Amino acid sequence: GQQLNQNPQSMFIQEGEDVSMNCTSSSIFNTWLWYKQDPGEGPVLLIALYKAGELTSNGRLTAQFGITRKDSFLNISASIPSDVGIYFCAGQQPASGNTPLVFGKGTRLSVIA
Amino acid sequence: NAGVMQNPRHLVRRRGQEARLRCSPMKGHSHVYWYRQLPEEGLKFMVYLQKENIIDESGMPKERFSAEFPKEGPSILRIQQVVRGDSAAYFCASSPQGANSPLHFGNGTRLTVT
């Protein structure tokens, strides 16, 4: 099935640093979503993107829907310890009817205080 | 407004037993999705249901796994004759509409097969 490639797989950063991660695909998507998962919990939606070129912010988080519709990135500014977790991108391909979300394998973020 | 509720949170089964995982979607949501997550992996789609209908089960193993979303009550993911490889976290998500509406996830059921 369709796969999304997330990079990097893991990151170790100092508190206060900015973070950037991305997600790429060989196929076009008409929706990109970014989720965060804390240990023992379900993914929580951070940002949803619906249009190529769209740039959306949610607090210190900013995400963009790539112009080619084959990629998206997520930036976190001024990281804090509670940003620790796994960040997943998810996409939905254009198709008639309902197609399920496809998830990347995640970027594991560790923040060193 | 209660979120997606899954129970149990943890389930231990011996090989050969049956596992039943329950999911109550958010209020007003009629679309339910089940995903499986292995350690260090992303979420893999299993099945998409609306009330009393299976819309897409392309991610479900052909044998031992079944899902339902009855007119009344929660959605159920049923795994018969569990094997060790079924050990994983199973997440349910719901949405108010199907295509292009974000999914809201529950906290999952962690199945351990001994």
mmCIF file of C-alpha atoms in Angstrom:
data_model
loop_
_atom_site.group_PDB
_atom_site.id
_atom_site.type_symbol
_atom_site.label_atom_id
_atom_site.label_comp_id
_atom_site.label_asym_id
_atom_site.label_seq_id
_atom_site.Cartn_x
_atom_site.Cartn_y
_atom_site.Cartn_z
ATOM 1 C CA GLY A 1 0.000 0.000 0.000
ATOM 2 C CA GLN A 2 0.875 3.672 -0.170
ATOM 3 C CA GLN A 3 3.634 4.733 2.225
ATOM 4 C CA LEU A 4 4.630 8.081 3.599
ATOM 5 C CA ASN A 5 8.295 8.720 4.339
ATOM 6 C CA GLN A 6 8.940 10.772 7.437
ATOM 7 C CA ASN A 7 12.269 12.392 8.223
ATOM 8 C CA PRO A 8 14.081 12.373 10.456
ATOM 9 C CA GLN A 9 13.144 9.186 12.291
ATOM 10 C CA SER A 10 14.323 10.680 15.572
ATOM 11 C CA MET A 11 15.689 13.960 16.881
ATOM 12 C CA PHE A 12 17.460 15.063 20.044
ATOM 13 C CA ILE A 13 17.400 18.810 20.564
ATOM 14 C CA GLN A 14 18.064 21.350 23.264
ATOM 15 C CA GLU A 15 15.175 23.146 24.879
ATOM 16 C CA GLY A 16 14.551 26.415 23.058
ATOM 17 C CA GLU A 17 15.703 25.169 19.671
ATOM 18 C CA ASP A 18 13.482 25.108 16.604
ATOM 19 C CA VAL A 19 12.507 21.772 15.079
ATOM 20 C CA SER A 20 11.723 20.861 11.498
ATOM 21 C CA MET A 21 10.429 17.555 10.159
ATOM 22 C CA ASN A 22 8.920 16.525 6.866
ATOM 23 C CA CYS A 23 6.848 13.929 5.139
ATOM 24 C CA THR A 24 7.070 12.883 1.481
ATOM 25 C CA SER A 25 5.151 10.627 -0.828
ATOM 26 C CA SER A 26 5.460 9.329 -4.376
ATOM 27 C CA SER A 27 1.745 10.020 -4.916
ATOM 28 C CA ILE A 28 -0.296 13.167 -4.544
ATOM 29 C CA PHE A 29 -2.482 13.730 -1.504
ATOM 30 C CA ASN A 30 -5.433 16.062 -1.106
ATOM 31 C CA THR A 31 -5.240 16.228 2.682
ATOM 32 C CA TRP A 32 -2.264 16.325 5.036
ATOM 33 C CA LEU A 33 -2.605 15.999 8.791
ATOM 34 C CA TRP A 34 -0.066 16.158 11.591
ATOM 35 C CA TYR A 35 -0.616 14.257 14.842
ATOM 36 C CA LYS A 36 1.334 13.958 18.100
ATOM 37 C CA GLN A 37 1.334 10.828 20.198
ATOM 38 C CA ASP A 38 2.421 10.715 23.839
ATOM 39 C CA PRO A 39 3.422 7.384 25.428
ATOM 40 C CA GLY A 40 0.436 5.182 26.200
ATOM 41 C CA GLU A 41 -2.027 7.493 24.477
ATOM 42 C CA GLY A 42 -3.705 7.912 21.136
ATOM 43 C CA PRO A 43 -2.597 10.395 18.462
ATOM 44 C CA VAL A 44 -3.871 13.928 18.914
ATOM 45 C CA LEU A 45 -4.530 16.112 15.888
ATOM 46 C CA LEU A 46 -2.231 19.160 15.685
ATOM 47 C CA ILE A 47 -2.830 20.688 12.266
ATOM 48 C CA ALA A 48 -4.946 19.823 9.218
ATOM 49 C CA LEU A 49 -4.093 21.041 5.700
ATOM 50 C CA TYR A 50 -6.459 20.857 2.749
ATOM 51 C CA LYS A 51 -4.974 22.950 -0.056
ATOM 52 C CA ALA A 52 -1.652 22.885 -1.916
ATOM 53 C CA GLY A 53 0.561 25.693 -0.646
ATOM 54 C CA GLU A 54 -1.506 26.158 2.511
ATOM 55 C CA LEU A 55 0.484 27.327 5.535
ATOM 56 C CA THR A 56 -1.222 26.922 8.897
ATOM 57 C CA SER A 57 -0.095 27.697 12.435
ATOM 58 C CA ASN A 58 -1.217 26.396 15.798
ATOM 59 C CA GLY A 59 0.682 28.207 18.536
ATOM 60 C CA ARG A 60 4.373 27.382 18.149
ATOM 61 C CA LEU A 61 3.593 24.854 15.416
ATOM 62 C CA THR A 62 3.510 25.659 11.708
ATOM 63 C CA ALA A 63 2.776 23.209 8.922
ATOM 64 C CA GLN A 64 2.687 23.556 5.159
ATOM 65 C CA PHE A 65 1.048 21.561 2.391
ATOM 66 C CA GLY A 66 3.611 21.274 -0.400
ATOM 67 C CA ILE A 67 2.902 22.802 -3.797
ATOM 68 C CA THR A 68 3.446 19.474 -5.532
ATOM 69 C CA ARG A 69 0.919 17.872 -3.121
ATOM 70 C CA LYS A 70 3.504 15.168 -2.431
ATOM 71 C CA ASP A 71 5.000 16.585 0.731
ATOM 72 C CA SER A 72 4.371 18.488 3.924
ATOM 73 C CA PHE A 73 6.525 19.850 6.708
ATOM 74 C CA LEU A 74 5.999 20.654 10.369
ATOM 75 C CA ASN A 75 8.023 23.224 12.290
ATOM 76 C CA ILE A 76 8.067 23.691 16.047
ATOM 77 C CA SER A 77 9.576 26.912 17.311
ATOM 78 C CA ALA A 78 11.265 27.387 20.685
ATOM 79 C CA SER A 79 10.842 23.785 21.808
ATOM 80 C CA ILE A 80 9.883 22.968 25.401
ATOM 81 C CA PRO A 81 10.078 19.681 27.333
ATOM 82 C CA SER A 82 6.400 18.867 26.773
ATOM 83 C CA ASP A 83 7.023 18.772 23.021
ATOM 84 C CA VAL A 84 8.559 15.331 23.573
ATOM 85 C CA GLY A 85 6.633 12.632 21.746
ATOM 86 C CA ILE A 86 6.134 11.024 18.380
ATOM 87 C CA TYR A 87 4.936 13.201 15.528
ATOM 88 C CA PHE A 88 3.050 11.478 12.730
ATOM 89 C CA CYS A 89 2.102 12.812 9.345
ATOM 90 C CA ALA A 90 -0.985 11.366 7.707
ATOM 91 C CA GLY A 91 -2.417 11.865 4.270
ATOM 92 C CA GLN A 92 -5.500 11.084 2.302
ATOM 93 C CA GLN A 93 -5.300 10.399 -1.421
ATOM 94 C CA PRO A 94 -7.792 11.790 -3.876
ATOM 95 C CA ALA A 95 -10.270 9.137 -4.886
ATOM 96 C CA SER A 96 -13.967 8.683 -5.322
ATOM 97 C CA GLY A 97 -15.617 7.691 -2.093
ATOM 98 C CA ASN A 98 -13.828 7.581 1.226
ATOM 99 C CA THR A 99 -10.204 6.591 1.396
ATOM 100 C CA PRO A 100 -8.507 5.879 4.703
ATOM 101 C CA LEU A 101 -5.719 8.003 6.150
ATOM 102 C CA VAL A 102 -2.221 6.693 5.495
ATOM 103 C CA PHE A 103 0.331 7.312 8.262
ATOM 104 C CA GLY A 104 4.074 7.771 8.239
ATOM 105 C CA LYS A 105 6.252 5.906 10.744
ATOM 106 C CA GLY A 106 6.736 8.962 12.892
ATOM 107 C CA THR A 107 9.483 11.301 14.063
ATOM 108 C CA ARG A 108 10.499 10.719 17.679
ATOM 109 C CA LEU A 109 11.379 14.001 19.344
ATOM 110 C CA SER A 110 13.428 14.224 22.518
ATOM 111 C CA VAL A 111 14.036 17.593 24.173
ATOM 112 C CA ILE A 112 17.001 18.057 26.501
ATOM 113 C CA ALA A 113 16.394 20.660 29.155
ATOM 114 C CA ASN B 1 -17.992 16.511 24.926
ATOM 115 C CA ALA B 2 -16.518 13.098 25.520
ATOM 116 C CA GLY B 3 -13.828 11.950 23.138
ATOM 117 C CA VAL B 4 -13.475 8.560 21.509
ATOM 118 C CA MET B 5 -13.750 5.936 24.236
ATOM 119 C CA GLN B 6 -12.019 2.616 23.949
ATOM 120 C CA ASN B 7 -12.098 -0.297 26.343
ATOM 121 C CA PRO B 8 -10.437 -2.110 27.763
ATOM 122 C CA ARG B 9 -7.183 -0.104 27.866
ATOM 123 C CA HIS B 10 -5.186 -3.284 28.360
ATOM 124 C CA LEU B 11 -6.150 -6.821 27.414
ATOM 125 C CA VAL B 12 -4.182 -9.996 28.006
ATOM 126 C CA ARG B 13 -5.173 -13.158 26.195
ATOM 127 C CA ARG B 14 -3.613 -16.600 25.867
ATOM 128 C CA ARG B 15 -2.986 -18.003 22.415
ATOM 129 C CA GLY B 16 -6.193 -19.408 20.965
ATOM 130 C CA GLN B 17 -8.548 -17.207 22.960
ATOM 131 C CA GLU B 18 -10.780 -14.486 21.551
ATOM 132 C CA ALA B 19 -10.201 -10.754 21.978
ATOM 133 C CA ARG B 20 -13.008 -8.189 21.812
ATOM 134 C CA LEU B 21 -12.113 -4.523 21.596
ATOM 135 C CA ARG B 22 -14.778 -1.850 21.954
ATOM 136 C CA CYS B 23 -14.976 1.682 20.642
ATOM 137 C CA SER B 24 -17.571 4.365 21.247
ATOM 138 C CA PRO B 25 -17.122 7.249 18.782
ATOM 139 C CA MET B 26 -17.413 10.896 19.678
ATOM 140 C CA LYS B 27 -20.967 12.178 19.969
ATOM 141 C CA GLY B 28 -22.313 13.015 16.558
ATOM 142 C CA HIS B 29 -19.701 10.950 14.708
ATOM 143 C CA SER B 30 -21.017 8.145 12.541
ATOM 144 C CA HIS B 31 -17.744 7.073 10.893
ATOM 145 C CA VAL B 32 -15.415 4.711 12.740
ATOM 146 C CA TYR B 33 -11.937 3.549 11.769
ATOM 147 C CA TRP B 34 -9.701 0.903 13.341
ATOM 148 C CA TYR B 35 -5.902 1.099 13.143
ATOM 149 C CA ARG B 36 -3.172 -1.190 14.495
ATOM 150 C CA GLN B 37 0.170 0.042 15.796
ATOM 151 C CA LEU B 38 3.180 -2.177 16.379
ATOM 152 C CA PRO B 39 6.058 -0.934 18.601
ATOM 153 C CA GLU B 40 8.209 1.692 16.854
ATOM 154 C CA GLU B 41 5.798 1.754 13.913
ATOM 155 C CA GLY B 42 3.139 4.054 12.545
ATOM 156 C CA LEU B 43 -0.539 3.272 12.427
ATOM 157 C CA LYS B 44 -1.772 0.782 9.855
ATOM 158 C CA PHE B 45 -5.335 1.064 8.613
ATOM 159 C CA MET B 46 -7.529 -1.959 9.206
ATOM 160 C CA VAL B 47 -11.183 -1.160 8.589
ATOM 161 C CA TYR B 48 -13.617 1.717 8.090
ATOM 162 C CA LEU B 49 -17.250 1.416 9.144
ATOM 163 C CA GLN B 50 -20.396 3.449 9.241
ATOM 164 C CA LYS B 51 -23.455 2.401 11.189
ATOM 165 C CA GLU B 52 -24.308 -1.177 10.189
ATOM 166 C CA ASN B 53 -22.002 -1.046 7.157
ATOM 167 C CA ILE B 54 -18.409 -1.969 6.446
ATOM 168 C CA ILE B 55 -17.139 0.614 3.967
ATOM 169 C CA ASP B 56 -13.524 -0.482 3.533
ATOM 170 C CA GLU B 57 -11.883 -3.538 5.079
ATOM 171 C CA SER B 58 -8.851 -3.617 2.822
ATOM 172 C CA GLY B 59 -6.480 -3.553 5.808
ATOM 173 C CA MET B 60 -8.072 -6.402 7.720
ATOM 174 C CA PRO B 61 -6.420 -9.814 7.742
ATOM 175 C CA LYS B 62 -8.618 -12.244 5.823
ATOM 176 C CA GLU B 63 -8.943 -14.695 8.679
ATOM 177 C CA ARG B 64 -9.738 -14.407 12.401
ATOM 178 C CA PHE B 65 -10.436 -10.650 12.332
ATOM 179 C CA SER B 66 -13.865 -9.082 12.059
ATOM 180 C CA ALA B 67 -15.433 -5.721 12.857
ATOM 181 C CA GLU B 68 -18.902 -4.384 13.294
ATOM 182 C CA PHE B 69 -20.619 -1.099 14.101
ATOM 183 C CA PRO B 70 -24.213 -1.908 14.996
ATOM 184 C CA LYS B 71 -27.116 0.501 14.950
ATOM 185 C CA GLU B 72 -26.979 0.671 18.739
ATOM 186 C CA GLY B 73 -23.859 0.370 20.839
ATOM 187 C CA PRO B 74 -20.129 0.576 20.263
ATOM 188 C CA SER B 75 -18.053 -0.644 17.373
ATOM 189 C CA ILE B 76 -16.401 -3.993 18.085
ATOM 190 C CA LEU B 77 -13.148 -5.345 16.698
ATOM 191 C CA ARG B 78 -13.041 -9.092 17.231
ATOM 192 C CA ILE B 79 -9.963 -11.267 16.937
ATOM 193 C CA GLN B 80 -10.542 -14.994 17.132
ATOM 194 C CA GLN B 81 -7.899 -17.565 18.084
ATOM 195 C CA VAL B 82 -5.310 -14.931 18.883
ATOM 196 C CA VAL B 83 -1.634 -15.548 18.157
ATOM 197 C CA ARG B 84 1.452 -13.792 19.542
ATOM 198 C CA GLY B 85 1.749 -11.704 16.390
ATOM 199 C CA ASP B 86 -1.596 -10.070 17.206
ATOM 200 C CA SER B 87 0.025 -8.299 20.173
ATOM 201 C CA ALA B 88 -0.194 -4.589 19.367
ATOM 202 C CA ALA B 89 -1.993 -1.375 20.225
ATOM 203 C CA TYR B 90 -5.347 -1.091 18.471
ATOM 204 C CA PHE B 91 -6.678 2.408 17.986
ATOM 205 C CA CYS B 92 -10.157 3.485 17.053
ATOM 206 C CA ALA B 93 -10.875 6.842 15.458
ATOM 207 C CA SER B 94 -14.074 8.589 14.514
ATOM 208 C CA SER B 95 -15.113 11.464 12.290
ATOM 209 C CA PRO B 96 -18.370 13.285 11.623
ATOM 210 C CA GLN B 97 -18.038 12.758 7.893
ATOM 211 C CA GLY B 98 -15.949 10.437 5.770
ATOM 212 C CA ALA B 99 -13.662 11.931 3.180
ATOM 213 C CA ASN B 100 -11.436 14.863 4.160
ATOM 214 C CA SER B 101 -12.560 15.138 7.758
ATOM 215 C CA PRO B 102 -9.862 14.727 10.421
ATOM 216 C CA LEU B 103 -9.914 11.625 12.565
ATOM 217 C CA HIS B 104 -10.115 11.853 16.343
ATOM 218 C CA PHE B 105 -8.447 8.941 18.087
ATOM 219 C CA GLY B 106 -9.131 7.087 21.301
ATOM 220 C CA ASN B 107 -6.353 6.061 23.682
ATOM 221 C CA GLY B 108 -6.207 2.566 22.301
ATOM 222 C CA THR B 109 -6.390 -0.988 23.588
ATOM 223 C CA ARG B 110 -3.069 -2.682 24.186
ATOM 224 C CA LEU B 111 -3.445 -6.361 23.441
ATOM 225 C CA THR B 112 -0.864 -8.769 24.778
ATOM 226 C CA VAL B 113 -1.021 -12.401 23.720
ATOM 227 C CA THR B 114 0.865 -14.781 25.981
#
